[in-house]
XYZ file of C-alpha atoms in Angstrom:
222
model
C 1.541 -56.755 -46.093
C 3.127 -56.419 -42.674
C 1.329 -58.582 -40.051
C 0.391 -57.496 -36.548
C 2.577 -60.281 -35.197
C 5.578 -59.046 -37.143
C 4.934 -55.437 -35.863
C 4.707 -56.764 -32.321
C 7.960 -58.730 -32.767
C 9.658 -55.595 -34.174
C 8.415 -53.707 -31.059
C 9.835 -56.371 -28.758
C 13.223 -56.241 -30.427
C 13.147 -52.415 -30.508
C 12.533 -52.517 -26.661
C 15.474 -54.762 -26.252
C 17.553 -52.117 -27.920
C 16.194 -49.274 -25.909
C 16.844 -51.112 -22.580
C 20.349 -51.940 -23.629
C 19.897 -55.755 -23.807
C 21.055 -55.777 -27.420
C 24.394 -54.103 -28.119
C 25.668 -52.358 -31.167
C 27.177 -54.777 -33.676
C 25.667 -57.851 -31.990
C 24.642 -60.601 -34.411
C 21.175 -61.980 -34.011
C 20.601 -65.636 -34.214
C 17.381 -66.184 -36.242
C 16.668 -69.358 -34.417
C 17.320 -68.019 -30.927
C 15.222 -64.865 -31.438
C 12.294 -66.632 -33.033
C 12.264 -69.025 -30.020
C 12.569 -66.231 -27.596
C 9.666 -64.257 -29.126
C 7.683 -67.453 -29.925
C 7.192 -66.572 -33.570
C 7.829 -68.215 -36.882
C 10.938 -67.651 -38.901
C 8.836 -65.907 -41.540
C 7.332 -63.484 -39.090
C 10.714 -62.760 -37.582
C 12.198 -61.975 -41.027
C 9.393 -59.533 -41.532
C 10.190 -57.913 -38.158
C 13.862 -57.806 -39.184
C 12.833 -56.117 -42.455
C 10.923 -53.439 -40.496
C 13.946 -52.735 -38.177
C 16.344 -52.724 -41.095
C 14.299 -50.126 -42.810
C 14.322 -48.051 -39.550
C 18.158 -48.304 -39.421
C 18.198 -50.276 -36.187
C 19.363 -53.542 -37.707
C 21.692 -54.217 -40.625
C 22.041 -57.152 -43.067
C 25.538 -58.303 -43.688
C 26.530 -60.449 -46.609
C 26.959 -64.023 -45.575
C 26.647 -63.052 -41.887
C 22.862 -62.480 -41.350
C 21.340 -59.764 -39.381
C 23.096 -57.689 -36.701
C 22.269 -54.689 -34.513
C 23.364 -51.491 -36.230
C 26.460 -49.783 -34.932
C 26.088 -45.869 -35.064
C 28.507 -43.727 -36.985
C 29.668 -40.348 -36.366
C 27.200 -39.073 -38.989
C 24.360 -40.972 -37.283
C 25.093 -39.259 -33.914
C 25.054 -35.772 -35.583
C 21.759 -36.462 -37.320
C 20.158 -37.987 -34.231
C 20.986 -34.829 -32.192
C 19.788 -32.560 -34.913
C 16.370 -34.195 -34.739
C 16.403 -34.221 -30.946
C 16.922 -30.471 -30.839
C 14.126 -29.896 -33.430
C 11.715 -32.079 -31.464
C 12.498 -31.780 -27.771
C 13.540 -28.165 -27.228
C 10.365 -26.498 -28.704
C 8.086 -29.070 -27.081
C 9.537 -28.438 -23.595
C 9.324 -24.706 -24.183
C 5.514 -24.990 -24.966
C 4.963 -27.712 -22.362
C 2.516 -27.599 -19.419
C 3.762 -28.881 -16.036
C 0.324 -30.288 -15.366
C 0.526 -32.640 -18.424
C 0.947 -36.358 -17.732
C 4.241 -36.237 -19.544
C 5.660 -34.307 -16.622
C 4.799 -37.294 -14.375
C 6.825 -39.506 -16.739
C 9.711 -37.126 -16.415
C 9.502 -37.088 -12.589
C 9.232 -40.910 -12.379
C 12.228 -41.274 -14.708
C 14.349 -38.917 -12.486
C 13.401 -40.816 -9.393
C 14.309 -44.136 -11.141
C 17.752 -42.755 -12.288
C 18.593 -41.512 -8.849
C 17.699 -44.960 -7.297
C 19.653 -46.734 -10.043
C 22.660 -44.464 -9.350
C 22.679 -45.604 -5.727
C 22.959 -49.143 -6.892
C 25.603 -48.326 -9.556
C 23.382 -49.749 -12.341
C 24.272 -47.667 -15.305
C 22.160 -49.647 -17.788
C 19.106 -48.788 -15.745
C 20.189 -45.079 -15.547
C 20.411 -45.042 -19.385
C 16.946 -46.546 -19.634
C 15.553 -44.053 -17.204
C 17.167 -41.235 -19.279
C 15.301 -42.546 -22.364
C 12.039 -42.439 -20.400
C 12.744 -38.810 -19.232
C 13.131 -37.595 -22.808
C 10.075 -39.564 -23.856
C 8.200 -37.768 -21.225
C 9.280 -34.386 -22.645
C 8.083 -35.395 -26.089
C 4.815 -36.633 -24.580
C 4.069 -33.109 -23.499
C 3.204 -32.425 -27.171
C 0.230 -34.768 -26.966
C 1.036 -36.162 -30.453
C 1.015 -40.007 -30.919
C 2.756 -39.566 -34.236
C 5.491 -37.543 -32.652
C 5.803 -40.245 -29.891
C 6.367 -42.895 -32.539
C 9.048 -40.887 -34.269
C 10.799 -40.250 -30.997
C 10.608 -43.934 -29.984
C 12.590 -44.938 -33.021
C 14.973 -42.017 -32.499
C 15.433 -43.237 -28.817
C 16.324 -46.696 -29.971
C 19.028 -45.304 -32.313
C 20.261 -43.107 -29.487
C 20.466 -46.067 -27.132
C 22.681 -47.797 -29.653
C 25.033 -44.784 -29.467
C 25.015 -45.113 -25.705
C 25.876 -48.756 -26.044
C 29.312 -47.804 -27.346
C 30.072 -46.151 -23.949
C 29.923 -49.369 -21.927
C 29.494 -48.722 -18.187
C 30.799 -45.102 -18.523
C 29.848 -43.743 -15.101
C 31.189 -40.273 -15.688
C 28.891 -39.814 -18.757
C 25.699 -40.905 -17.157
C 26.275 -39.509 -13.704
C 26.332 -35.913 -14.863
C 23.114 -36.246 -16.888
C 21.177 -37.664 -13.897
C 21.687 -34.329 -12.042
C 20.989 -32.299 -15.217
C 17.765 -34.080 -15.812
C 16.741 -33.372 -12.184
C 17.759 -29.665 -12.533
C 15.908 -29.329 -15.826
C 12.793 -30.824 -14.319
C 12.834 -28.564 -11.291
C 13.019 -25.532 -13.526
C 10.182 -26.741 -15.774
C 7.913 -27.587 -12.880
C 8.655 -24.132 -11.290
C 6.953 -22.585 -14.462
C 10.187 -21.559 -16.327
C 9.588 -23.611 -19.382
C 11.689 -21.249 -21.596
C 14.588 -21.513 -19.198
C 14.284 -25.279 -19.089
C 14.284 -25.472 -22.815
C 17.451 -23.354 -23.034
C 19.087 -25.692 -20.473
C 17.919 -28.621 -22.532
C 19.523 -27.120 -25.668
C 22.857 -26.763 -23.866
C 22.472 -30.270 -22.371
C 21.897 -31.859 -25.908
C 24.957 -30.029 -27.226
C 27.107 -31.307 -24.468
C 25.802 -34.823 -24.788
C 26.354 -34.745 -28.534
C 29.964 -33.648 -28.193
C 30.718 -36.358 -25.750
C 29.200 -39.056 -27.896
C 30.944 -37.758 -30.950
C 34.259 -38.046 -29.238
C 33.549 -41.607 -28.154
C 32.234 -42.750 -31.518
C 35.172 -41.119 -33.318
C 37.573 -42.882 -30.893
C 35.952 -46.342 -31.063
C 35.405 -46.315 -34.895
C 32.575 -48.055 -36.551
C 33.743 -51.675 -36.854
C 34.067 -54.327 -34.111
C 33.702 -58.087 -33.723
C 30.267 -59.095 -32.428
C 29.411 -62.293 -30.675
C 26.173 -64.146 -31.526
C 24.007 -63.615 -28.537
C 20.288 -64.208 -28.057
C 18.153 -61.658 -26.201
């Protein structure tokens, strides 16, 4: 049976992925990660098992565990789910819901990070913005599904590197979408979001297709 400690360890590794501190293809040193999280090897192996099942980590023969590297098919499927979840939730959303505060805070954080040229922080703020959209549904189960989806998406973003042109445009689009939603035009904001996701998917598809799915990965501890 999965222990609470293993679940918490999996949560911690998942958070490292969402915040961009673990990169696609990066090998994980069992010793380094267990020491970093202050857990036993057995607990860490159970956490790894959870994340392999979720598709965030992969086991490689004779090479241990590594962070998953998204494929073109992964990107297509991630965005299919994003449209199924985020667009209708936003269309039915209430600007007075606490999720709207999360969206506002994420936009403010992204604008501040852009002034400092910190694209990893912008990507993390973007994740929080979309989590805020999903939170409008008021469903803890949907929040959990989206949290895992966000981690997979962040791995796709990891293939971009410090791609200023990609992230810069979506900072402004998040801000514009939020303004429209807060003004009471949820349907219009949802239509904007659908176009936004289509554009984002196409850009990521082009990058994943260009970079391929295999690369050497250094062993780095979080």
